[in-house]
Amino acid sequence: MRPRFHLYLLSLVWSTGPVLAASPELPLDVAIASALEHNVGLRIASYEPADALDTVEIEDAQFDPSFFASTALQEGESVPVAGASSESDGRSARIGIDQRWSTGATVTLDSALDRSGGSSTVLNPDYGADVGISLSQPLLKGAGTTVNLAPLARAKVNAERSLFELRSDVLDLVLETEIAYWNLAYARADRALTVSSLALAENLREENSERERLGLVTPLEVLQAEAEVLNQQEAIIQADNNIEDAEDALRRAMGQTDFVQAVSDTIVVRALPEQMQPLRSIDEVVQDTVLNDIDAQVQERRIEVERINRMLAQDEVQPDLDLRGGLSYLGRDDSGSRAYSGVYSADGYAWSVGLELRVPWGLREARARERQAERGVEQATLQLYDIKQAKALAARNAWRSASSGLKRIEVTRAAMRLNQEAFEQERARYGSGLVAYRSVLEAQRDYDRAKSNYLGSLIETLRAIVRLSRIDGTLLQRNGLDWDAVAPYTELTTPRAELNTSRESNTP
């Protein structure tokens, strides 16, 4: 689709001076491609999924190892006692790595080297080295892969939800662009209708002027004909304004025009189709609407998020009970290297194991948040039901609107033909002197009104059909598109593949 669009741009330069030749016709699919590629609103909306995918990476990074290091230097002199004092100095360095696991455990592997010296030490200098490993594992709150991977699972669900929201924005843009395209086609058709009415009015005015010269009509009938010409000229002024408004709306959707600069191009579009495809049955339309509705799919992800929030809130009600343990090997000598040799020889060791319990009094905050999370799940579930019910109702209304529009087209088309025959008969009778010009004028206005009604039925039915295709999920298919074809226009700065991380998760 993009190559065709760029070829079109080569033949139609936007906003660059007066048009020297007739502008080529803008196909609807090219207008939609331009909107998908350049519309500012869609570009803004595409940042949300990119941010959501980065949030997945942020949550996954909580399980990355963390390196740490520290060093310190200290010196001191004791208060003199019996005229004697002692001096001391110390240096220490520590390095290690922390790793958090999906079970909630935190494992630390570290090593330290301490040097102390002074008159009061047995060894001067005195080096102490140790290498050890320690573990902290929650047993109640925060224990298990389900709880600890829940924020990552929630971020993934939110990323999926943001992608569905972007799809909804894409469909809204396609809908807006197609309606803007046909609105412009209607505005041009309406002007053409007015031009034909003006030509007819001018013809009648000239005919009346000649008949007045021959003494067959009164000056009043000439004035009536001239007034009708002015009315049609006024209608053309309004029609020209409507065309410019419709062109600007289409330019805005296509995202190709800088309205700050002068805009002098003309957009030529297809004529309004006079034949519409028959509708599917209302039951089939409603069923497809409920099954394929993107807003419902977005809401389903919100329910998943609320369920994860509820699970995390339930975990917060439990007390903190942590198992802590560690093992270190020690070495000591008057040299740092020999102190580490003692570590490797296991000259000394130290181990510890224990439990730590912490219980907030009454757990009032945690229980209140648990109740809020439970209500959040119930509310989101009811909202999903309401969305599906509203979409089913919208599908029924849109189907009836399109169905009645198709019937209205046939009625207004027949009325237009009858009014045309009536006008031609009145004009013939006027030419024979059987009726006054007022009868011809009224017949002409009835005929103009019938043509306008027919044109209005075409655009209103077309709008209804387009909106129906947006509701029942066939809008892309209607315009020869699918999500694979749309994907290049909605590329994110972060690849979709990042939704599937390498970490094994136990999705709640």
Short mmCIF file of C-alpha atoms in Angstrom, two decimals:
data_model
loop_
_atom_site.label_atom_id
_atom_site.label_comp_id
_atom_site.label_asym_id
_atom_site.label_seq_id
_atom_site.Cartn_x
_atom_site.Cartn_y
_atom_site.Cartn_z
CA MET A 1 0.00 0.00 0.00
CA ARG A 2 2.82 2.43 0.77
CA PRO A 3 4.37 2.35 -2.75
CA ARG A 4 1.01 3.27 -4.24
CA PHE A 5 0.65 6.10 -1.77
CA HIS A 6 4.08 7.51 -2.58
CA LEU A 7 3.35 7.29 -6.30
CA TYR A 8 0.24 9.30 -5.65
CA LEU A 9 2.26 11.92 -3.81
CA LEU A 10 4.54 12.22 -6.83
CA SER A 11 1.55 13.19 -8.94
CA LEU A 12 -0.14 15.38 -6.34
CA VAL A 13 2.07 17.84 -4.45
CA TRP A 14 0.31 19.02 -1.30
CA SER A 15 0.07 22.71 -0.43
CA THR A 16 2.58 23.95 -2.98
CA GLY A 17 1.12 26.70 -5.07
CA PRO A 18 -1.78 26.83 -7.52
CA VAL A 19 -2.97 23.73 -9.33
CA LEU A 20 -1.94 24.04 -12.98
CA ALA A 21 -3.69 20.91 -14.18
CA ALA A 22 -6.61 18.78 -13.10
CA SER A 23 -5.74 16.98 -9.87
CA PRO A 24 -5.80 13.18 -10.07
CA GLU A 25 -8.50 11.35 -8.20
CA LEU A 26 -7.52 10.35 -4.66
CA PRO A 27 -8.43 6.69 -4.05
CA LEU A 28 -9.99 5.87 -0.70
CA ASP A 29 -7.34 3.27 0.17
CA VAL A 30 -4.58 5.83 -0.45
CA ALA A 31 -6.32 8.31 1.86
CA ILE A 32 -6.55 5.62 4.57
CA ALA A 33 -2.88 4.66 4.07
CA SER A 34 -1.88 8.29 4.48
CA ALA A 35 -3.92 8.54 7.67
CA LEU A 36 -2.35 5.40 9.13
CA GLU A 37 1.14 6.59 8.26
CA HIS A 38 0.96 10.28 9.11
CA ASN A 39 -1.98 11.02 11.42
CA VAL A 40 -0.63 12.83 14.48
CA GLY A 41 -3.26 11.46 16.85
CA LEU A 42 -2.35 7.86 15.97
CA ARG A 43 1.34 8.61 16.40
CA ILE A 44 0.60 9.99 19.87
CA ALA A 45 -1.48 6.92 20.75
CA SER A 46 1.35 4.56 19.72
CA TYR A 47 3.49 5.79 22.63
CA GLU A 48 1.21 4.11 25.18
CA PRO A 49 1.95 0.52 24.07
CA ALA A 50 5.67 1.35 23.85
CA ASP A 51 5.60 2.60 27.45
CA ALA A 52 3.65 -0.48 28.53
CA LEU A 53 6.22 -2.78 26.93
CA ASP A 54 8.99 -0.93 28.75
CA THR A 55 7.07 -1.51 31.98
CA VAL A 56 7.29 -5.26 31.27
CA GLU A 57 11.06 -4.91 31.02
CA ILE A 58 11.15 -2.85 34.22
CA GLU A 59 9.28 -5.55 36.14
CA ASP A 60 11.42 -8.30 34.66
CA ALA A 61 14.56 -6.39 35.66
CA GLN A 62 13.60 -6.79 39.33
CA PHE A 63 15.13 -10.28 39.09
CA ASP A 64 18.43 -9.10 37.61
CA PRO A 65 21.53 -9.56 39.81
CA SER A 66 22.85 -6.50 41.63
CA PHE A 67 26.53 -5.87 42.26
CA PHE A 68 27.73 -3.86 45.24
CA ALA A 69 31.03 -2.72 46.67
CA SER A 70 32.14 -0.53 49.56
CA THR A 71 35.33 0.65 51.21
CA ALA A 72 36.10 2.56 54.43
CA LEU A 73 39.07 4.01 56.31
CA GLN A 74 39.21 4.91 59.98
CA GLU A 75 41.83 6.11 62.46
CA GLY A 76 41.69 6.77 66.22
CA GLU A 77 43.61 7.46 69.39
CA SER A 78 42.41 6.39 72.79
CA VAL A 79 42.06 8.74 75.75
CA PRO A 80 45.38 8.71 77.76
CA VAL A 81 45.21 6.56 80.90
CA ALA A 82 48.08 6.83 83.42
CA GLY A 83 49.98 8.84 80.86
CA ALA A 84 49.69 6.18 78.18
CA SER A 85 47.55 6.17 75.06
CA SER A 86 47.09 3.87 72.11
CA GLU A 87 46.58 4.52 68.44
CA SER A 88 44.56 2.45 66.00
CA ASP A 89 43.70 2.52 62.33
CA GLY A 90 41.46 0.38 60.18
CA ARG A 91 40.62 -0.22 56.55
CA SER A 92 37.87 -2.34 55.11
CA ALA A 93 36.63 -3.36 51.67
CA ARG A 94 33.59 -5.38 50.70
CA ILE A 95 32.28 -6.67 47.36
CA GLY A 96 29.41 -8.94 46.46
CA ILE A 97 26.34 -9.73 44.40
CA ASP A 98 22.63 -9.94 45.28
CA GLN A 99 20.17 -12.05 43.35
CA ARG A 100 16.42 -12.06 43.84
CA TRP A 101 14.54 -15.19 42.77
CA SER A 102 10.97 -15.74 41.71
CA THR A 103 10.32 -17.66 44.95
CA GLY A 104 10.85 -14.43 46.88
CA ALA A 105 14.26 -15.47 48.13
CA THR A 106 17.22 -13.11 48.09
CA VAL A 107 20.64 -14.71 47.90
CA THR A 108 23.78 -12.70 48.64
CA LEU A 109 27.32 -13.81 47.86
CA ASP A 110 29.96 -11.46 49.25
CA SER A 111 33.54 -11.16 50.41
CA ALA A 112 35.22 -8.72 52.81
CA LEU A 113 38.77 -7.85 53.78
CA ASP A 114 39.42 -5.84 56.96
CA ARG A 115 42.77 -4.43 58.09
CA SER A 116 43.39 -3.06 61.55
CA GLY A 117 46.59 -1.85 63.16
CA GLY A 118 47.78 -0.09 66.27
CA SER A 119 49.60 -0.62 69.50
CA SER A 120 46.77 -2.62 71.05
CA THR A 121 46.51 -5.34 68.40
CA VAL A 122 48.14 -8.74 68.71
CA LEU A 123 48.96 -8.76 65.00
CA ASN A 124 50.12 -5.51 63.53
CA PRO A 125 48.79 -5.23 60.93
CA ASP A 126 45.86 -7.59 61.54
CA TYR A 127 44.01 -8.78 58.38
CA GLY A 128 40.69 -10.56 58.50
CA ALA A 129 39.04 -12.01 55.41
CA ASP A 130 35.75 -13.77 54.84
CA VAL A 131 33.75 -15.22 51.96
CA GLY A 132 30.14 -16.08 52.60
CA ILE A 133 26.67 -16.69 51.28
CA SER A 134 23.40 -15.67 52.92
CA LEU A 135 19.77 -16.39 52.19
CA SER A 136 16.48 -14.69 53.08
CA GLN A 137 13.31 -16.59 52.12
CA PRO A 138 9.77 -15.39 52.95
CA LEU A 139 7.57 -18.20 54.24
CA LEU A 140 4.17 -16.43 54.34
CA LYS A 141 3.79 -12.98 52.81
CA GLY A 142 5.74 -12.65 49.59
CA ALA A 143 6.45 -16.39 49.31
CA GLY A 144 6.21 -18.35 46.06
CA THR A 145 6.52 -17.68 42.36
CA THR A 146 2.84 -16.75 41.95
CA VAL A 147 3.10 -13.68 44.16
CA ASN A 148 6.56 -12.59 43.09
CA LEU A 149 5.87 -12.89 39.35
CA ALA A 150 2.46 -11.23 39.66
CA PRO A 151 3.77 -7.68 38.92
CA LEU A 152 5.47 -9.03 35.77
CA ALA A 153 2.29 -10.84 34.72
CA ARG A 154 0.29 -7.66 35.37
CA ALA A 155 2.68 -5.61 33.23
CA LYS A 156 2.30 -8.11 30.38
CA VAL A 157 -1.49 -7.96 30.60
CA ASN A 158 -1.37 -4.15 30.60
CA ALA A 159 0.89 -4.27 27.53
CA GLU A 160 -1.61 -6.49 25.73
CA ARG A 161 -4.42 -4.16 26.77
CA SER A 162 -2.56 -1.12 25.41
CA LEU A 163 -2.06 -2.90 22.08
CA PHE A 164 -5.80 -3.58 21.84
CA GLU A 165 -6.46 0.08 22.71
CA LEU A 166 -4.13 1.07 19.87
CA ARG A 167 -6.10 -1.19 17.55
CA SER A 168 -9.26 0.58 18.64
CA ASP A 169 -7.59 3.91 17.80
CA VAL A 170 -6.64 2.53 14.39
CA LEU A 171 -10.23 1.51 13.68
CA ASP A 172 -11.51 4.91 14.82
CA LEU A 173 -9.04 6.61 12.48
CA VAL A 174 -10.04 4.44 9.51
CA LEU A 175 -13.68 5.22 10.30
CA GLU A 176 -12.97 8.96 10.55
CA THR A 177 -10.99 8.95 7.30
CA GLU A 178 -13.58 7.03 5.28
CA ILE A 179 -16.44 9.20 6.50
CA ALA A 180 -14.40 12.35 5.79
CA TYR A 181 -13.72 11.00 2.29
CA TRP A 182 -17.40 10.38 1.55
CA ASN A 183 -18.40 13.68 3.16
CA LEU A 184 -16.18 15.41 0.62
CA ALA A 185 -17.76 13.35 -2.17
CA TYR A 186 -21.19 14.41 -0.90
CA ALA A 187 -20.16 18.08 -0.69
CA ARG A 188 -18.99 18.00 -4.31
CA ALA A 189 -22.14 16.18 -5.44
CA ASP A 190 -24.27 18.71 -3.58
CA ARG A 191 -22.48 21.55 -5.35
CA ALA A 192 -22.96 19.85 -8.72
CA LEU A 193 -26.67 19.56 -7.93
CA THR A 194 -26.80 23.26 -7.08
CA VAL A 195 -24.93 24.13 -10.27
CA SER A 196 -27.50 22.21 -12.33
CA SER A 197 -30.30 24.01 -10.50
CA LEU A 198 -28.61 27.34 -11.20
CA ALA A 199 -28.27 26.49 -14.89
CA LEU A 200 -31.97 25.61 -15.01
CA ALA A 201 -32.90 28.81 -13.18
CA GLU A 202 -30.81 30.88 -15.60
CA ASN A 203 -32.44 29.12 -18.54
CA LEU A 204 -35.90 29.93 -17.18
CA ARG A 205 -34.90 33.53 -16.54
CA GLU A 206 -33.74 33.94 -20.15
CA GLU A 207 -36.91 32.26 -21.36
CA ASN A 208 -39.06 34.59 -19.25
CA SER A 209 -37.14 37.62 -20.45
CA GLU A 210 -37.82 36.64 -24.04
CA ARG A 211 -41.47 35.95 -23.28
CA GLU A 212 -41.72 39.35 -21.58
CA ARG A 213 -40.26 40.96 -24.69
CA LEU A 214 -42.97 39.26 -26.71
CA GLY A 215 -45.60 40.38 -24.21
CA LEU A 216 -46.48 36.87 -23.11
CA VAL A 217 -45.63 37.28 -19.40
CA THR A 218 -45.59 40.05 -16.85
CA PRO A 219 -42.48 41.65 -15.31
CA LEU A 220 -43.38 39.88 -12.03
CA GLU A 221 -42.58 36.50 -13.54
CA VAL A 222 -39.21 37.80 -14.74
CA LEU A 223 -38.46 39.08 -11.22
CA GLN A 224 -39.38 35.70 -9.76
CA ALA A 225 -36.98 33.99 -12.17
CA GLU A 226 -34.19 36.44 -11.31
CA ALA A 227 -34.79 35.90 -7.57
CA GLU A 228 -34.51 32.15 -8.05
CA VAL A 229 -31.15 32.64 -9.83
CA LEU A 230 -29.88 34.65 -6.85
CA ASN A 231 -31.08 31.95 -4.45
CA GLN A 232 -29.14 29.32 -6.37
CA GLN A 233 -26.04 31.53 -6.46
CA GLU A 234 -26.24 31.86 -2.69
CA ALA A 235 -26.53 28.08 -2.40
CA ILE A 236 -23.37 27.67 -4.48
CA ILE A 237 -21.46 29.98 -2.12
CA GLN A 238 -22.49 27.77 0.80
CA ALA A 239 -21.68 24.63 -1.18
CA ASP A 240 -18.16 25.92 -1.90
CA ASN A 241 -17.67 26.57 1.81
CA ASN A 242 -18.87 23.05 2.63
CA ILE A 243 -16.37 21.59 0.16
CA GLU A 244 -13.49 23.49 1.75
CA ASP A 245 -14.55 22.34 5.22
CA ALA A 246 -14.78 18.73 4.02
CA GLU A 247 -11.35 18.95 2.35
CA ASP A 248 -9.79 20.26 5.55
CA ALA A 249 -11.37 17.46 7.58
CA LEU A 250 -9.91 14.88 5.16
CA ARG A 251 -6.51 16.61 5.20
CA ARG A 252 -6.56 16.56 8.99
CA ALA A 253 -7.29 12.82 9.05
CA MET A 254 -4.61 12.09 6.44
CA GLY A 255 -2.01 14.05 8.41
CA GLN A 256 -0.22 15.42 5.34
CA THR A 257 -0.98 19.13 5.56
CA ASP A 258 0.51 21.85 7.71
CA PHE A 259 -2.43 24.20 8.17
CA VAL A 260 -0.11 26.99 9.30
CA GLN A 261 1.02 27.39 5.69
CA ALA A 262 -1.21 28.33 2.78
CA VAL A 263 -3.32 25.48 1.44
CA SER A 264 -4.15 25.74 -2.24
CA ASP A 265 -4.51 22.19 -3.52
CA THR A 266 -7.76 20.55 -4.51
CA ILE A 267 -8.68 17.04 -3.44
CA VAL A 268 -10.65 15.07 -6.00
CA VAL A 269 -12.44 11.99 -4.70
CA ARG A 270 -14.69 9.30 -6.09
CA ALA A 271 -18.37 9.96 -6.64
CA LEU A 272 -20.86 8.69 -4.10
CA PRO A 273 -21.85 5.10 -4.90
CA GLU A 274 -25.50 4.79 -5.84
CA GLN A 275 -25.61 1.02 -5.26
CA MET A 276 -24.93 -0.38 -1.78
CA GLN A 277 -24.11 -3.94 -0.83
CA PRO A 278 -26.94 -5.79 0.93
CA LEU A 279 -26.66 -6.15 4.70
CA ARG A 280 -26.10 -9.35 6.59
CA SER A 281 -28.81 -10.48 8.99
CA ILE A 282 -29.10 -8.52 12.21
CA ASP A 283 -28.47 -11.65 14.31
CA GLU A 284 -25.21 -12.34 12.49
CA VAL A 285 -24.10 -8.73 12.89
CA VAL A 286 -24.87 -8.70 16.64
CA GLN A 287 -23.05 -12.01 17.15
CA ASP A 288 -19.90 -10.80 15.36
CA THR A 289 -20.03 -7.55 17.31
CA VAL A 290 -20.06 -9.30 20.67
CA LEU A 291 -17.39 -11.84 19.68
CA ASN A 292 -14.94 -9.44 18.01
CA ASP A 293 -15.41 -6.22 19.96
CA ILE A 294 -12.01 -4.71 20.78
CA ASP A 295 -13.38 -2.64 23.69
CA ALA A 296 -14.57 -5.88 25.31
CA GLN A 297 -11.13 -7.40 24.79
CA VAL A 298 -9.57 -4.37 26.45
CA GLN A 299 -11.96 -4.77 29.39
CA GLU A 300 -11.12 -8.47 29.70
CA ARG A 301 -7.48 -7.50 30.23
CA ARG A 302 -8.55 -4.99 32.85
CA ILE A 303 -10.35 -7.80 34.69
CA GLU A 304 -7.14 -9.84 34.61
CA VAL A 305 -5.25 -6.89 36.09
CA GLU A 306 -7.85 -6.51 38.85
CA ARG A 307 -7.58 -10.21 39.66
CA ILE A 308 -3.82 -9.93 39.98
CA ASN A 309 -4.29 -6.89 42.22
CA ARG A 310 -6.71 -8.90 44.37
CA MET A 311 -4.23 -11.73 44.71
CA LEU A 312 -1.48 -9.31 45.75
CA ALA A 313 -3.84 -7.67 48.25
CA GLN A 314 -4.69 -11.07 49.74
CA ASP A 315 -0.98 -11.78 50.13
CA GLU A 316 -0.53 -8.52 52.05
CA VAL A 317 -2.93 -9.77 54.74
CA GLN A 318 -0.46 -12.47 55.78
CA PRO A 319 2.24 -11.71 58.40
CA ASP A 320 5.92 -11.43 57.51
CA LEU A 321 7.73 -14.64 58.39
CA ASP A 322 11.20 -14.90 56.91
CA LEU A 323 13.77 -17.67 57.09
CA ARG A 324 17.26 -16.26 57.28
CA GLY A 325 20.54 -18.16 57.12
CA GLY A 326 24.15 -17.76 56.15
CA LEU A 327 27.54 -19.42 56.01
CA SER A 328 30.93 -17.72 55.94
CA TYR A 329 34.50 -18.97 55.86
CA LEU A 330 37.06 -16.87 57.74
CA GLY A 331 40.79 -16.27 57.60
CA ARG A 332 43.13 -14.11 59.69
CA ASP A 333 46.82 -13.21 59.40
CA ASP A 334 49.20 -10.28 59.22
CA SER A 335 48.96 -10.32 55.44
CA GLY A 336 45.88 -9.97 53.28
CA SER A 337 46.89 -12.75 50.91
CA ARG A 338 47.58 -15.16 53.75
CA ALA A 339 44.25 -14.18 55.34
CA TYR A 340 42.45 -15.21 52.12
CA SER A 341 44.51 -18.40 52.04
CA GLY A 342 43.07 -19.14 55.44
CA VAL A 343 39.58 -18.63 54.03
CA TYR A 344 40.21 -21.13 51.27
CA SER A 345 41.71 -23.54 53.83
CA ALA A 346 38.60 -23.12 56.01
CA ASP A 347 40.65 -21.99 59.01
CA GLY A 348 37.44 -20.63 60.49
CA TYR A 349 33.78 -20.53 59.74
CA ALA A 350 30.52 -19.07 61.03
CA TRP A 351 26.94 -20.02 60.22
CA SER A 352 23.57 -18.81 61.33
CA VAL A 353 19.93 -19.67 60.83
CA GLY A 354 16.80 -18.07 62.22
CA LEU A 355 13.26 -16.85 61.76
CA GLU A 356 11.96 -13.29 61.78
CA LEU A 357 8.29 -12.52 62.38
CA ARG A 358 6.57 -9.16 61.88
CA VAL A 359 2.81 -8.67 62.23
CA PRO A 360 1.15 -5.24 61.88
CA TRP A 361 -1.36 -4.70 64.66
CA GLY A 362 -4.82 -5.65 63.42
CA LEU A 363 -3.79 -5.66 59.71
CA ARG A 364 -6.43 -2.97 59.16
CA GLU A 365 -4.76 -1.37 56.14
CA ALA A 366 -4.14 -4.71 54.42
CA ARG A 367 -7.69 -5.93 54.97
CA ALA A 368 -9.14 -2.64 53.68
CA ARG A 369 -7.03 -2.91 50.52
CA GLU A 370 -8.16 -6.51 50.10
CA ARG A 371 -11.81 -5.42 50.18
CA GLN A 372 -11.07 -2.68 47.65
CA ALA A 373 -9.37 -5.18 45.34
CA GLU A 374 -12.35 -7.56 45.59
CA ARG A 375 -14.73 -4.77 44.65
CA GLY A 376 -12.41 -3.84 41.77
CA VAL A 377 -12.80 -7.32 40.26
CA GLU A 378 -16.57 -7.23 40.64
CA GLN A 379 -16.80 -3.75 39.15
CA ALA A 380 -14.61 -4.63 36.15
CA THR A 381 -16.68 -7.78 35.50
CA LEU A 382 -19.93 -5.78 35.53
CA GLN A 383 -18.36 -3.21 33.21
CA LEU A 384 -17.52 -5.99 30.75
CA TYR A 385 -21.14 -7.11 30.76
CA ASP A 386 -22.27 -3.52 30.28
CA ILE A 387 -19.85 -3.03 27.36
CA LYS A 388 -21.09 -6.15 25.58
CA GLN A 389 -24.70 -5.17 26.17
CA ALA A 390 -24.08 -1.63 24.92
CA LYS A 391 -22.23 -2.89 21.82
CA ALA A 392 -25.02 -5.36 21.02
CA LEU A 393 -27.55 -2.54 21.31
CA ALA A 394 -25.34 -0.26 19.18
CA ALA A 395 -25.08 -2.99 16.53
CA ARG A 396 -28.86 -3.36 16.42
CA ASN A 397 -29.37 0.40 16.12
CA ALA A 398 -26.67 0.74 13.46
CA TRP A 399 -28.12 -2.17 11.47
CA ARG A 400 -31.60 -0.66 11.56
CA SER A 401 -30.21 2.72 10.53
CA ALA A 402 -28.39 1.18 7.56
CA SER A 403 -31.37 -0.99 6.63
CA SER A 404 -33.79 1.92 6.69
CA GLY A 405 -31.27 3.96 4.72
CA LEU A 406 -31.21 1.39 1.93
CA LYS A 407 -35.00 1.54 1.77
CA ARG A 408 -34.92 5.33 1.84
CA ILE A 409 -32.57 5.38 -1.16
CA GLU A 410 -35.14 3.52 -3.25
CA VAL A 411 -37.97 5.77 -2.08
CA THR A 412 -36.10 9.04 -2.67
CA ARG A 413 -34.86 7.80 -6.06
CA ALA A 414 -38.45 7.10 -7.13
CA ALA A 415 -39.62 10.46 -5.70
CA MET A 416 -36.87 12.25 -7.65
CA ARG A 417 -38.02 10.66 -10.92
CA LEU A 418 -41.65 11.57 -10.26
CA ASN A 419 -40.74 15.16 -9.39
CA GLN A 420 -38.66 15.38 -12.54
CA GLU A 421 -41.64 14.29 -14.63
CA ALA A 422 -43.90 16.73 -12.78
CA PHE A 423 -41.47 19.58 -13.39
CA GLU A 424 -41.16 18.77 -17.10
CA GLN A 425 -44.94 18.65 -17.44
CA GLU A 426 -45.40 21.96 -15.61
CA ARG A 427 -42.75 23.56 -17.79
CA ALA A 428 -44.48 22.28 -20.92
CA ARG A 429 -47.84 23.58 -19.70
CA TYR A 430 -46.22 26.92 -18.88
CA GLY A 431 -44.78 27.02 -22.40
CA SER A 432 -48.32 26.49 -23.71
CA GLY A 433 -49.62 29.28 -21.50
CA LEU A 434 -51.81 26.95 -19.42
CA VAL A 435 -50.26 27.74 -16.00
CA ALA A 436 -48.52 30.64 -14.34
CA TYR A 437 -44.76 30.72 -13.86
CA ARG A 438 -45.32 30.28 -10.13
CA SER A 439 -46.38 26.69 -10.78
CA VAL A 440 -43.17 26.04 -12.70
CA LEU A 441 -41.11 27.60 -9.90
CA GLU A 442 -42.77 25.42 -7.26
CA ALA A 443 -42.29 22.31 -9.41
CA GLN A 444 -38.63 23.21 -9.87
CA ARG A 445 -38.15 23.62 -6.13
CA ASP A 446 -39.89 20.31 -5.47
CA TYR A 447 -37.58 18.69 -7.99
CA ASP A 448 -34.50 20.29 -6.38
CA ARG A 449 -35.69 19.16 -2.97
CA ALA A 450 -36.22 15.62 -4.26
CA LYS A 451 -32.70 15.52 -5.71
CA SER A 452 -31.30 16.84 -2.43
CA ASN A 453 -33.25 14.22 -0.47
CA TYR A 454 -31.92 11.48 -2.71
CA LEU A 455 -28.37 12.73 -2.31
CA GLY A 456 -28.87 13.00 1.46
CA SER A 457 -30.16 9.43 1.62
CA LEU A 458 -27.02 8.21 -0.16
CA ILE A 459 -24.56 9.88 2.23
CA GLU A 460 -26.54 9.09 5.38
CA THR A 461 -26.87 5.43 4.39
CA LEU A 462 -23.20 5.23 3.50
CA ARG A 463 -22.24 6.73 6.85
CA ALA A 464 -24.51 4.26 8.62
CA ILE A 465 -22.95 1.31 6.76
CA VAL A 466 -19.43 2.50 7.57
CA ARG A 467 -20.29 2.95 11.26
CA LEU A 468 -21.92 -0.49 11.27
CA SER A 469 -18.73 -2.04 9.88
CA ARG A 470 -16.78 -0.35 12.70
CA ILE A 471 -19.13 -1.84 15.28
CA ASP A 472 -19.24 -5.40 13.92
CA GLY A 473 -15.48 -5.55 13.22
CA THR A 474 -15.57 -5.66 9.40
CA LEU A 475 -14.22 -2.15 8.78
CA LEU A 476 -10.71 -3.26 7.76
CA GLN A 477 -12.08 -6.01 5.54
CA ARG A 478 -14.39 -3.47 3.93
CA ASN A 479 -11.36 -1.41 2.93
CA GLY A 480 -9.23 -4.35 1.79
CA LEU A 481 -7.08 -4.38 4.94
CA ASP A 482 -6.21 -6.73 7.76
CA TRP A 483 -4.12 -6.33 10.90
CA ASP A 484 -0.99 -7.63 9.17
CA ALA A 485 -1.35 -4.88 6.55
CA VAL A 486 -1.96 -2.24 9.23
CA ALA A 487 0.93 -3.35 11.47
CA PRO A 488 3.70 -1.46 9.55
CA TYR A 489 1.87 1.81 10.19
CA THR A 490 1.67 1.20 13.95
CA GLU A 491 5.23 0.02 14.60
CA LEU A 492 6.34 0.53 18.18
CA THR A 493 9.75 1.63 19.38
CA THR A 494 9.88 -1.56 21.48
CA PRO A 495 9.23 -4.88 19.68
CA ARG A 496 6.13 -6.83 20.52
CA ALA A 497 8.29 -9.90 21.10
CA GLU A 498 9.32 -8.48 24.46
CA LEU A 499 5.95 -9.54 25.79
CA ASN A 500 7.36 -13.07 25.79
CA THR A 501 10.24 -12.92 28.25
CA SER A 502 12.58 -15.80 28.85
CA ARG A 503 11.68 -16.00 32.54
CA GLU A 504 9.28 -18.81 33.37
CA SER A 505 6.28 -17.27 35.06
CA ASN A 506 3.41 -18.73 36.97
CA THR A 507 0.73 -16.38 35.73
CA PRO A 508 -1.91 -15.81 38.40
#
